[in-house]
PDB file of C-alpha atoms in Angstrom:
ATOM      1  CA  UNK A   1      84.940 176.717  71.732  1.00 58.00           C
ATOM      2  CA  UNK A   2      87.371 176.044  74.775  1.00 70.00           C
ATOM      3  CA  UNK A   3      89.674 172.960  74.285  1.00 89.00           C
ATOM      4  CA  UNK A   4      89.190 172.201  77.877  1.00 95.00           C
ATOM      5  CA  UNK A   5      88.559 174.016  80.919  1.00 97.00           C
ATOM      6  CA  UNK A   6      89.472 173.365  84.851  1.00 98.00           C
ATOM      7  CA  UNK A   7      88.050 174.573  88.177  1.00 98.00           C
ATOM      8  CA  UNK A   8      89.458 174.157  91.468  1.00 98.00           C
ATOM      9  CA  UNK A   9      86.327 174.038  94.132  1.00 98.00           C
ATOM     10  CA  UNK A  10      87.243 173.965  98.327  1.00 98.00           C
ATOM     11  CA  UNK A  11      85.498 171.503 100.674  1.00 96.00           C
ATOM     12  CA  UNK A  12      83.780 173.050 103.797  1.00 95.00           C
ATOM     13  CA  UNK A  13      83.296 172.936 107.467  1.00 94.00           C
ATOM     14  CA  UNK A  14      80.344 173.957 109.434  1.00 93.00           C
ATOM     15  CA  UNK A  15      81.756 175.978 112.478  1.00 96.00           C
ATOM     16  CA  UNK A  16      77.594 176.451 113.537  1.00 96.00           C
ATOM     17  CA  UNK A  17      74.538 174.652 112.518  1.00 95.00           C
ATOM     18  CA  UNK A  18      71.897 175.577 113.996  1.00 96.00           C
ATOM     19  CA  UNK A  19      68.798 173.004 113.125  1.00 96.00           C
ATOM     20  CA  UNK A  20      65.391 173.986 113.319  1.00 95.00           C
ATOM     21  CA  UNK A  21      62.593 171.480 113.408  1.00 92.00           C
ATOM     22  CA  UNK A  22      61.419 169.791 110.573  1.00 88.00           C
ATOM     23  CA  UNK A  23      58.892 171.552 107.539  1.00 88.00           C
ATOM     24  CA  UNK A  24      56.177 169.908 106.477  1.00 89.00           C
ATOM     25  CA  UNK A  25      58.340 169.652 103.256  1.00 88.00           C
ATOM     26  CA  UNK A  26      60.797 167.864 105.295  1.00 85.00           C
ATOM     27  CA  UNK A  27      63.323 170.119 105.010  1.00 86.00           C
ATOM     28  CA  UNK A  28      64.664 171.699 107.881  1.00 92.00           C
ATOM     29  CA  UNK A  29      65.381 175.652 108.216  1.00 92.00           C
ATOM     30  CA  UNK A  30      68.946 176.278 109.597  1.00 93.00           C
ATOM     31  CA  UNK A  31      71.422 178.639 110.583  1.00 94.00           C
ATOM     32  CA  UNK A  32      74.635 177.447 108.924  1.00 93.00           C
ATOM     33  CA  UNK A  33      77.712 179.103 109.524  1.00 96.00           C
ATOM     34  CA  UNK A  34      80.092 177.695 106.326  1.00 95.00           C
ATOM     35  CA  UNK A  35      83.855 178.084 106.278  1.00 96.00           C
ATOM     36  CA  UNK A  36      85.663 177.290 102.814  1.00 97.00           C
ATOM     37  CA  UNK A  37      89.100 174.989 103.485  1.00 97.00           C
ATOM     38  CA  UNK A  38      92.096 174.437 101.774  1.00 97.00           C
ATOM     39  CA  UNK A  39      91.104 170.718 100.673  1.00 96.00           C
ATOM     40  CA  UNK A  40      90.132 171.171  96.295  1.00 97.00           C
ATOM     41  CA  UNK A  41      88.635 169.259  93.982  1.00 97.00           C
ATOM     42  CA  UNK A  42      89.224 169.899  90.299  1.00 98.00           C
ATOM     43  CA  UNK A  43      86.760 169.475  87.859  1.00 98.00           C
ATOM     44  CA  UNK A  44      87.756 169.508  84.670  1.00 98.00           C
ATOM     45  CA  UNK A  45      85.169 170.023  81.054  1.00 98.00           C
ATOM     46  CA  UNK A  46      86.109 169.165  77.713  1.00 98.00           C
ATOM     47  CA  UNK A  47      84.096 168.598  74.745  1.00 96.00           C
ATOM     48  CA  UNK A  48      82.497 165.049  73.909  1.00 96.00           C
ATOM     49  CA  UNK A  49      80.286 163.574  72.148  1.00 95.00           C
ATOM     50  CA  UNK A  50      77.873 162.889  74.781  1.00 96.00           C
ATOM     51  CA  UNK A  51      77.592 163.813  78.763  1.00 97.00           C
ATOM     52  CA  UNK A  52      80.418 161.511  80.563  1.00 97.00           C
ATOM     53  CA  UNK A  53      81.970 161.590  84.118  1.00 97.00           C
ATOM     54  CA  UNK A  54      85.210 160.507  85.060  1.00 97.00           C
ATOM     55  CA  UNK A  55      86.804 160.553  88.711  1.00 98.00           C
ATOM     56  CA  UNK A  56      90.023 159.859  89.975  1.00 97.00           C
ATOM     57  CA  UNK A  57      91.763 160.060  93.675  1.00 94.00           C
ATOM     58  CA  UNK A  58      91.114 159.048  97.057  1.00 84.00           C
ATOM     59  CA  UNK A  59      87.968 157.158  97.586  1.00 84.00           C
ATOM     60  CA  UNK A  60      87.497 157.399  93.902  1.00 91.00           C
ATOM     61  CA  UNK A  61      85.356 154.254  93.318  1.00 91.00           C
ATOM     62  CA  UNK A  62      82.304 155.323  95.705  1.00 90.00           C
ATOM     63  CA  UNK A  63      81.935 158.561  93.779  1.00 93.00           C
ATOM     64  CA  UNK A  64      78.474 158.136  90.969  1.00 93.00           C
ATOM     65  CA  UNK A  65      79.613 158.313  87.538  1.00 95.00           C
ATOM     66  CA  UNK A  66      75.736 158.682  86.263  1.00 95.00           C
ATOM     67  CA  UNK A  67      73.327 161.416  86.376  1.00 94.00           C
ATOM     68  CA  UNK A  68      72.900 161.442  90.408  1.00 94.00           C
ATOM     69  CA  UNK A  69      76.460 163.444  90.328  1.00 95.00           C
ATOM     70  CA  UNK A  70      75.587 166.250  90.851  1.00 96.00           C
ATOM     71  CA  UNK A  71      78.104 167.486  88.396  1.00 97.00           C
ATOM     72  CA  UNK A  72      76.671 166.044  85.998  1.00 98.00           C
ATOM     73  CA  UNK A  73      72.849 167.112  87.008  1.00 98.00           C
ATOM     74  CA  UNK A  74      74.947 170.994  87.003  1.00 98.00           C
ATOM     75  CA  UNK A  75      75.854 170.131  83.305  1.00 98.00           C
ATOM     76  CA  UNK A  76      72.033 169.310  82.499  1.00 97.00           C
ATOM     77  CA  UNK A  77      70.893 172.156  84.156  1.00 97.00           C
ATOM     78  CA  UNK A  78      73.107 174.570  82.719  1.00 97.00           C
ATOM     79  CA  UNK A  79      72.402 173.163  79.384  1.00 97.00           C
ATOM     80  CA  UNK A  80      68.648 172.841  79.598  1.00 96.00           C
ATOM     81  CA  UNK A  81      68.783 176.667  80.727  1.00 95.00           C
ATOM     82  CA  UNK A  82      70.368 178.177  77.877  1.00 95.00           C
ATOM     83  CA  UNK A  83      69.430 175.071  74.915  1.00 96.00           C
ATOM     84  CA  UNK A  84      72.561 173.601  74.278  1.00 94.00           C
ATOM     85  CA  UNK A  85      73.270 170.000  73.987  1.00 95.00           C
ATOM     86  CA  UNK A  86      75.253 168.790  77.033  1.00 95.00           C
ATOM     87  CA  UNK A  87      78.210 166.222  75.260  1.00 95.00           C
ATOM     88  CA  UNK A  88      80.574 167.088  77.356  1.00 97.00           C
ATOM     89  CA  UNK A  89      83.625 164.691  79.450  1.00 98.00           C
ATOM     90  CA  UNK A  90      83.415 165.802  83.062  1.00 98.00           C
ATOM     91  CA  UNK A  91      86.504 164.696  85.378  1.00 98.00           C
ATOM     92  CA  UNK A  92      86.594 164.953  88.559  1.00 98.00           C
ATOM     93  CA  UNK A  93      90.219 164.748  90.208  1.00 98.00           C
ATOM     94  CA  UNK A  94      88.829 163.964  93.942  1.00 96.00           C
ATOM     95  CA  UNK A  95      90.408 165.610  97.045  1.00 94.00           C
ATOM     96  CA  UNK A  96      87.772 166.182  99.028  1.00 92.00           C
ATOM     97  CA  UNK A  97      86.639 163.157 101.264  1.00 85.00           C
ATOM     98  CA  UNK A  98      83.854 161.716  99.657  1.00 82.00           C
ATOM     99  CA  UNK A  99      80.779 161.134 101.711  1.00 73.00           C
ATOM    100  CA  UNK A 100      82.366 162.800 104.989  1.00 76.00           C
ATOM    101  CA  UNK A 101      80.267 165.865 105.387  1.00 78.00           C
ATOM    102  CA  UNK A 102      82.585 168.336 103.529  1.00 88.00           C
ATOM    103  CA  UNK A 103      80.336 169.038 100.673  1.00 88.00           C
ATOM    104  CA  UNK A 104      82.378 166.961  98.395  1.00 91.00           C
ATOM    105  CA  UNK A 105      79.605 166.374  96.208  1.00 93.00           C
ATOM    106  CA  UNK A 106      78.241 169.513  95.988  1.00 95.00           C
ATOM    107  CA  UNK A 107      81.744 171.245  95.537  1.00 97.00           C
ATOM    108  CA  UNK A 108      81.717 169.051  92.158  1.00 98.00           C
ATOM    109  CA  UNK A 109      78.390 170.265  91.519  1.00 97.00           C
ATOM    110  CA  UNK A 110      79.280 173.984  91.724  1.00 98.00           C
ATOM    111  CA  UNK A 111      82.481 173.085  89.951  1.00 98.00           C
ATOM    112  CA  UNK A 112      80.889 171.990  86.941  1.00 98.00           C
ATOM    113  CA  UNK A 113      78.674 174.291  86.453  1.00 98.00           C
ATOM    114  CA  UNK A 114      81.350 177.090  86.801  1.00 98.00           C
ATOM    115  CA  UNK A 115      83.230 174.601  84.153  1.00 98.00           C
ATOM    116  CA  UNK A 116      80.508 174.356  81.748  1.00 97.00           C
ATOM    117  CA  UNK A 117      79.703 178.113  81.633  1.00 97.00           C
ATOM    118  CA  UNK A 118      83.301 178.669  80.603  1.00 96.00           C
ATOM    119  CA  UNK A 119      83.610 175.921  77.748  1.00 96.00           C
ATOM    120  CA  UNK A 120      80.318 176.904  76.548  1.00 96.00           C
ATOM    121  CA  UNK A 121      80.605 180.541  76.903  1.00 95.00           C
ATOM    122  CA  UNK A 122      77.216 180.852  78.029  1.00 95.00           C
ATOM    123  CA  UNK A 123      78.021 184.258  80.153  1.00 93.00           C
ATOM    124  CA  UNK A 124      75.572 183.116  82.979  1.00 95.00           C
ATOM    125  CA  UNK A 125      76.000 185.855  85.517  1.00 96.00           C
ATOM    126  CA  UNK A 126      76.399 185.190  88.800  1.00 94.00           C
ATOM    127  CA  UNK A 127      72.937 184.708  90.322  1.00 95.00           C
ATOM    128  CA  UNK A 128      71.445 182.583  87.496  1.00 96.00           C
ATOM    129  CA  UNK A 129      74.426 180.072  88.450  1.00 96.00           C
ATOM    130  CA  UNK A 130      73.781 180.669  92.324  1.00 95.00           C
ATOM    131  CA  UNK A 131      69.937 179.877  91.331  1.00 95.00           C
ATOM    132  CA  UNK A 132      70.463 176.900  89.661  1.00 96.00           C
ATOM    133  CA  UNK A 133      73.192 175.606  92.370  1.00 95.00           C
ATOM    134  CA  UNK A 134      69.891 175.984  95.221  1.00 93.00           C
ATOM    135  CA  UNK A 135      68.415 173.994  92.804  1.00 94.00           C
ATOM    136  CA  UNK A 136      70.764 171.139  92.985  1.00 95.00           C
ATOM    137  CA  UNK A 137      71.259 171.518  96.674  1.00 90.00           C
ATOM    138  CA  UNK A 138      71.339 173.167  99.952  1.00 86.00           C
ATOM    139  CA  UNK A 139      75.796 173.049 100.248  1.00 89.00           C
ATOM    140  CA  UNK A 140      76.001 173.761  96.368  1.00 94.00           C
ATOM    141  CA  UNK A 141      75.385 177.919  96.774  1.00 94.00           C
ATOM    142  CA  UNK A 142      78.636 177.867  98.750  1.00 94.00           C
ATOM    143  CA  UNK A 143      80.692 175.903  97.303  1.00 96.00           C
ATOM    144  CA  UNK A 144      80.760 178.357  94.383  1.00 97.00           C
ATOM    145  CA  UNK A 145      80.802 181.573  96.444  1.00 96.00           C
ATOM    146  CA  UNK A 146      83.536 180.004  99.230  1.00 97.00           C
ATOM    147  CA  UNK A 147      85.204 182.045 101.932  1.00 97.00           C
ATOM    148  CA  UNK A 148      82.676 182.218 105.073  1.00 97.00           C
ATOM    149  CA  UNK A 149      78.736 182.378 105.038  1.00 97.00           C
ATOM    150  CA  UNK A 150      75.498 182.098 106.403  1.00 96.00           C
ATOM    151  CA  UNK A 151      73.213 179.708 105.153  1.00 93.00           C
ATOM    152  CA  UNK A 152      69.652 180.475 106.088  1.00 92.00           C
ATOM    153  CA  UNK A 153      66.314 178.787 104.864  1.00 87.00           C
ATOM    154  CA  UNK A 154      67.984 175.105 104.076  1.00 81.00           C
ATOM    155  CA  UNK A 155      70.939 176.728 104.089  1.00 80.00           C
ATOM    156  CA  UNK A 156      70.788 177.778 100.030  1.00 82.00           C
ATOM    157  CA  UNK A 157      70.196 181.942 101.058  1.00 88.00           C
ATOM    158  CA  UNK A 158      73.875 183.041 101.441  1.00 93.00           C
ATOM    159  CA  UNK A 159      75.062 186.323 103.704  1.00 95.00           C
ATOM    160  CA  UNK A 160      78.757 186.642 102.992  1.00 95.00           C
ATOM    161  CA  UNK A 161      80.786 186.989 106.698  1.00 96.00           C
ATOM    162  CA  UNK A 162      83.578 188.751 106.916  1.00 94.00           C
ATOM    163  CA  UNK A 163      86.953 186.659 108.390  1.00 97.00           C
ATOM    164  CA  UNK A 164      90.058 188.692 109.900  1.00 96.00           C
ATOM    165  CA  UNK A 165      93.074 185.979 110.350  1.00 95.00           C
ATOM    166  CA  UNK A 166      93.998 182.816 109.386  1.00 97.00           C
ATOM    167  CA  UNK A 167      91.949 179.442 110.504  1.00 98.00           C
ATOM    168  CA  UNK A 168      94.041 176.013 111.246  1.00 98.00           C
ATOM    169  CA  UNK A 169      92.031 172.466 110.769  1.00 98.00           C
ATOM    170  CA  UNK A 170      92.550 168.590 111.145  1.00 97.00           C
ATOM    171  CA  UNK A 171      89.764 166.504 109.651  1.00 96.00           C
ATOM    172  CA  UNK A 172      89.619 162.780 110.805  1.00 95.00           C
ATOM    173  CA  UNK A 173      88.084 161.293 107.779  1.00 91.00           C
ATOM    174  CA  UNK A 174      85.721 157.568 109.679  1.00 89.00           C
ATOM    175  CA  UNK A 175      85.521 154.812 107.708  1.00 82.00           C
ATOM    176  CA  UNK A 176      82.258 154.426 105.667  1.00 78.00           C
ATOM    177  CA  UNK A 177      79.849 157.563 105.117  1.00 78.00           C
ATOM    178  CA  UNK A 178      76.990 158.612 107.155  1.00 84.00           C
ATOM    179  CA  UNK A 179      73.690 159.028 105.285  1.00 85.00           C
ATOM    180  CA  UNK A 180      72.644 162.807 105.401  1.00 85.00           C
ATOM    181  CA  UNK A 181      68.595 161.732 105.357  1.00 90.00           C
ATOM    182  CA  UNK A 182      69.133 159.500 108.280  1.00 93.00           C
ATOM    183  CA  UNK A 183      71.434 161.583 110.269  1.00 94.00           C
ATOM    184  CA  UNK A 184      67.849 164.212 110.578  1.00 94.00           C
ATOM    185  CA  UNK A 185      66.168 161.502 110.552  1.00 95.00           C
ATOM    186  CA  UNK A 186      67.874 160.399 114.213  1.00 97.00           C
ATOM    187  CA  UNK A 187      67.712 164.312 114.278  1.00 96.00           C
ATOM    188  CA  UNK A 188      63.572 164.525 114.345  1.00 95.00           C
ATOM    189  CA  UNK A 189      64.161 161.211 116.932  1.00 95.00           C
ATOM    190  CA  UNK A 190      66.006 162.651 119.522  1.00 96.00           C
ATOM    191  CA  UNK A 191      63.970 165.639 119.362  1.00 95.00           C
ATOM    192  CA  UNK A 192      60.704 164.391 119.024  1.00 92.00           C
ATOM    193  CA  UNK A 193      59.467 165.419 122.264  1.00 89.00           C
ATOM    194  CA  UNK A 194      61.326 168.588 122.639  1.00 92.00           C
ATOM    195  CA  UNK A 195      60.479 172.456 121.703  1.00 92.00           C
ATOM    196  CA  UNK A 196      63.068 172.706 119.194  1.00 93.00           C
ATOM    197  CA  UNK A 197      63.902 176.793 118.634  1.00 93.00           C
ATOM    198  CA  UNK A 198      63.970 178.566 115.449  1.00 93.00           C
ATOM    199  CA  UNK A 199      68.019 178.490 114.280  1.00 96.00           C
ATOM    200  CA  UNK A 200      69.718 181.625 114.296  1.00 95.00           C
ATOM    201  CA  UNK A 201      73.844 182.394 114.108  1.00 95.00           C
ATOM    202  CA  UNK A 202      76.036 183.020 117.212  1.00 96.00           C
ATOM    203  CA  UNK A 203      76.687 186.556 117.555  1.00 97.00           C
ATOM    204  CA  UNK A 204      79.635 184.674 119.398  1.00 97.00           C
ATOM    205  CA  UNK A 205      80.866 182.855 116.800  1.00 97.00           C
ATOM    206  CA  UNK A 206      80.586 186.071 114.431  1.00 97.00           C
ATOM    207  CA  UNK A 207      82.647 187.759 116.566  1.00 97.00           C
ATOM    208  CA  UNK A 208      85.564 185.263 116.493  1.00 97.00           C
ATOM    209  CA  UNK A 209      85.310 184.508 113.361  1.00 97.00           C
ATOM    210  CA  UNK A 210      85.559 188.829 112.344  1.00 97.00           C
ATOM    211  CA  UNK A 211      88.345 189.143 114.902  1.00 97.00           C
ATOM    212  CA  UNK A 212      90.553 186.116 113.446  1.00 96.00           C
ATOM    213  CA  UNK A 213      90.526 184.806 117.213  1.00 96.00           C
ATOM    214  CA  UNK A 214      90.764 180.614 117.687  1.00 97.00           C
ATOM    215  CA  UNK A 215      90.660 180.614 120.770  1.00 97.00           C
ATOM    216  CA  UNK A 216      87.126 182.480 120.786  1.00 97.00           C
ATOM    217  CA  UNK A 217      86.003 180.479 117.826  1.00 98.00           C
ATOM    218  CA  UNK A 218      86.906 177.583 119.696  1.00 98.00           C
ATOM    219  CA  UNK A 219      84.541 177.806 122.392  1.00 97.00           C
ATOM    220  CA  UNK A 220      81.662 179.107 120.147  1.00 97.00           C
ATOM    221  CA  UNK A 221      81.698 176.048 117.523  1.00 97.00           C
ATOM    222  CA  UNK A 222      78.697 173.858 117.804  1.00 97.00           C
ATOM    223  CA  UNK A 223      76.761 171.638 115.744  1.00 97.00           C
ATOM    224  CA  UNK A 224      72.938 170.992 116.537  1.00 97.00           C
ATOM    225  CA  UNK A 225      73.589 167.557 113.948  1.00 96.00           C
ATOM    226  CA  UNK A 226      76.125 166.002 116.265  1.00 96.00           C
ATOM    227  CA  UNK A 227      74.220 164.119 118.884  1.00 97.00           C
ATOM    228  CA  UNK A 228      72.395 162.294 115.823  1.00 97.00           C
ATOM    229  CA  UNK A 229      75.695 161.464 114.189  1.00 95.00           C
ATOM    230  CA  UNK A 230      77.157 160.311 117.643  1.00 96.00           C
ATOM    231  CA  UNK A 231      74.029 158.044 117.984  1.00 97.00           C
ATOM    232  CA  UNK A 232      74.113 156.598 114.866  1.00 96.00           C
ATOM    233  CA  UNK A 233      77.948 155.976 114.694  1.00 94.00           C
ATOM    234  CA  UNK A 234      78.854 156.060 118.416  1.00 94.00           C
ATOM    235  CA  UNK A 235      83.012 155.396 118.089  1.00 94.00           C
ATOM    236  CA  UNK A 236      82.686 158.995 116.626  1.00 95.00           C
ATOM    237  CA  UNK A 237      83.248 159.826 120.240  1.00 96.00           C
ATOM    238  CA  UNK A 238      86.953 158.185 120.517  1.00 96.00           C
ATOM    239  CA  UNK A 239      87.781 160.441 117.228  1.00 96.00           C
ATOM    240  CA  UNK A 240      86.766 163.011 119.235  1.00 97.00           C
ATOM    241  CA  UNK A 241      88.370 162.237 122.199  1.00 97.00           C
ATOM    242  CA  UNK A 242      91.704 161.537 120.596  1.00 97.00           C
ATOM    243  CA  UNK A 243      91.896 164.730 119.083  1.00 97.00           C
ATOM    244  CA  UNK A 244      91.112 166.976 121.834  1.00 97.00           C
ATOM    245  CA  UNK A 245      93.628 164.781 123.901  1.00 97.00           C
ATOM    246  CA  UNK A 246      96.331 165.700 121.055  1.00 97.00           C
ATOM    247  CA  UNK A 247      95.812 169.470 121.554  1.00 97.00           C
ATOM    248  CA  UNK A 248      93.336 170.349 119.199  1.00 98.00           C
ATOM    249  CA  UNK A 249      90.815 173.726 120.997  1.00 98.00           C
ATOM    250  CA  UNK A 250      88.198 172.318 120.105  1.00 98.00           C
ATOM    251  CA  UNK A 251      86.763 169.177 117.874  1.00 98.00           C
ATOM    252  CA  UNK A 252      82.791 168.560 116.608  1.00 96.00           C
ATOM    253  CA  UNK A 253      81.241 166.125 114.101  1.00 95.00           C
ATOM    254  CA  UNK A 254      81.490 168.277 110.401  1.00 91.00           C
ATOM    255  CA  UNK A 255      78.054 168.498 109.105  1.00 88.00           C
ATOM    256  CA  UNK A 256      76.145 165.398 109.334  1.00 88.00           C
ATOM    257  CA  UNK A 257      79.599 163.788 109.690  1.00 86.00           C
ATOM    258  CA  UNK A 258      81.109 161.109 109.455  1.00 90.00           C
ATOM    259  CA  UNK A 259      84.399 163.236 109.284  1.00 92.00           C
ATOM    260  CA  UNK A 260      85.541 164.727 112.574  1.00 95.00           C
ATOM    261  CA  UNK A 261      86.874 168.503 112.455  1.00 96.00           C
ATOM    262  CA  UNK A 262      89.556 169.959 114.680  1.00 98.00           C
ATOM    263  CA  UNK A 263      90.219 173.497 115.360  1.00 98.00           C
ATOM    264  CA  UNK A 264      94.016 174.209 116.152  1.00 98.00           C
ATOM    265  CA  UNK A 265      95.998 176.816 117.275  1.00 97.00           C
ATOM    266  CA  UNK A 266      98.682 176.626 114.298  1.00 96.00           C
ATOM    267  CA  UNK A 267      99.591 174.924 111.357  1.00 96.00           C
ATOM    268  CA  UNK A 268     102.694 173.219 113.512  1.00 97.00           C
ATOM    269  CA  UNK A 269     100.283 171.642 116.302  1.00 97.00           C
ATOM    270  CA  UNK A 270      98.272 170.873 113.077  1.00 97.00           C
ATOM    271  CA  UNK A 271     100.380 168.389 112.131  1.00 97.00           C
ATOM    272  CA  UNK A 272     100.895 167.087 115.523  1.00 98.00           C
ATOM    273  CA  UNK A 273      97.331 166.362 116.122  1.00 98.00           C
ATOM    274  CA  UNK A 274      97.045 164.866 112.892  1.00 98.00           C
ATOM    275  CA  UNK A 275      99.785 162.460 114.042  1.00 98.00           C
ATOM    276  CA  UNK A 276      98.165 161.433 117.024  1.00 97.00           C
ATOM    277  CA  UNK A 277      94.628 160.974 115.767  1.00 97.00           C
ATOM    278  CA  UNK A 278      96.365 158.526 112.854  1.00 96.00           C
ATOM    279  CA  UNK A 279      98.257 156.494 116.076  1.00 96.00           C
ATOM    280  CA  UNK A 280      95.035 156.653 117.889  1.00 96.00           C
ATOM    281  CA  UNK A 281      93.620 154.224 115.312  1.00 93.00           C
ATOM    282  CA  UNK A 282      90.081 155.870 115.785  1.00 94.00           C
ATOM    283  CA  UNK A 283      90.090 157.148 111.938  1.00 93.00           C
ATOM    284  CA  UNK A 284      90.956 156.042 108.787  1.00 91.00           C
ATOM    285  CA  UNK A 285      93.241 158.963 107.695  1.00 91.00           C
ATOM    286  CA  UNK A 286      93.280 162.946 108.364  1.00 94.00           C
ATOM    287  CA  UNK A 287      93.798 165.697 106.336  1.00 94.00           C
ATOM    288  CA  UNK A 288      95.181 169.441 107.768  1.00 96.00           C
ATOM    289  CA  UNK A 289      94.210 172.381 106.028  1.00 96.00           C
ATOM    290  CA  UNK A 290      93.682 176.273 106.710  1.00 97.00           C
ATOM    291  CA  UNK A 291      90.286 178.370 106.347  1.00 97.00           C
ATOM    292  CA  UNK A 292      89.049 180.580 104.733  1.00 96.00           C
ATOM    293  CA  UNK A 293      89.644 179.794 101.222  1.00 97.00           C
ATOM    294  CA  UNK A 294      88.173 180.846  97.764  1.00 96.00           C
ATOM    295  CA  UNK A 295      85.082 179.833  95.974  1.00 97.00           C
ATOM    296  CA  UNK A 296      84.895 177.656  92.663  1.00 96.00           C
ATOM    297  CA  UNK A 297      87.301 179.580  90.240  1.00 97.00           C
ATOM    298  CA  UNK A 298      89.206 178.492  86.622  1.00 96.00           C
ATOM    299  CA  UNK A 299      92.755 177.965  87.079  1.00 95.00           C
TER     300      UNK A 299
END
């Protein structure tokens, strides 16, 4: 058996999501255009005598060290599948804000899993881990395929997009998290007495994202989950605000938020933005990174 084995996982942003209305299993089908970043967690699996997690970095103390992480839940699952007893010491070495809309917890999840098949040599191909990651969650298909995607049905059925340049992000990461439950919940709210249309991806927003074009990609972002995150956490508009006013193309609420995403000509106004959302005093701190990036992999 391995002595220990590490993955490196990205966080995402949502440059569409498209929200239908609500199931009757409460789910809600979407059209979820994913873009990998350059913002990693690590998750690291050695042999132990029993399943434990471990976390250190940023924001490490509001990160589950039980069974409700979901890399440990990837560990049981994995395990379960193929009858092998899952004592194994998880760490997770945190990059990714945690609880900001980024699929920090699911990047973990798909982490793990990719982790565990290694130190266990359990030769899982590919979609027996993509099935059990749908099981875990809707964001955890992604994290371990990365790049760009579609995400229909919850989001879980992947179509790999094709991306022709280089993408340039700030993320204002708010203070406190934003429940993902109650931001559709203020979701089904606002909507309630609306026709709300079946979700289905920008042909727009395919385009720019094929061509490598910001500008383009600017003005087809969109995210059906930000007036629900606005009205539950309405200073989200200042962050906003702030970082449009810096020089960022174009800003929206990532996911069902609370972090803030900024799309930027270059890596040099980047920075700048970054400065000036800091300064504005609307976030708590902001991260720059470049899209696409890779999937979970073992470094």
């Amino acid at each position: 058996m391995t002595a220990a084995v590490t993955v490196r996982v990205p966080a995402k942003v949502n440059v569409q999501l498209a929200v239908g209305a609500a199931r009757p299993d409460g789910f809600h089908d979407l059209a979820n255009v994913f873009l990998a970043v350059g913002l990693y967690d690590e998750v690291t699996a050695t042999p132990a005598d029993e399943l434990r997690i471990t976390c250190s970095g940023p924001d490490a103390a509001q990160v589950p060290l039980d069974t409700t992480n979901l890399a440990a839940r990837a560990a049981l699952a994995l395990a379960e599948r193929y009858g092998i007893d899952p004592a194994v010491h998880l760490h997770i070495a945190k990059d990714i804000p945690v609880a900001g809309g980024m699929a920090g917890g699911s990047a973990d999840g798909a982490a793990a899993l990719v982790a565990c098949d290694a130190l266990w040599g359990t030769g899982a191909s590919r979609d027996e881990l993509l099935a059990i990651c749908a099981e875990l969650g809707s964001d955890v298909p992604f994290s371990l395929v990365g790049g760009a995607a579609l995400g229909t049905g919850r989001g879980e059925k992947l179509t790999p997009i094709e991306v022709g340049g280089t993408f340039h992000w700030v993320f204002a990461v708010a203070d406190g998290g934003l429940s993902t439950p109650a931001v559709y919940g203020e979701f089904d709210r606002l909507t309630a007495d609306t026709e709300v249309p079946g979700p289905t991806a920008s042909p727009a927003l395919l385009a720019a994202l094929r061509s490598g074009d910001s500008g383009a990609l600017a003005g087809a972002l969109s995210n059906d989950l930000q007036p629900a995150a606005l009205s539950l956490r309405p200073s989200l508009a200042d962050t906003l605000a702030a970082g449009t006013e810096a020089g960022a193309l174009a800003a929206l609420v990532s996911g069902s938020g609370p972090t803030t995403a900024f799309l930027v000509p270059d890596a040099e106004t980047a920075e700048k933005v970054a400065a000036a959302l800091l300064t504005s005093g609307t976030c708590r701190n902001t991260r720059v990174a470049a899209s696409p990036a890779p999937g979970a992999h073992v470094i």
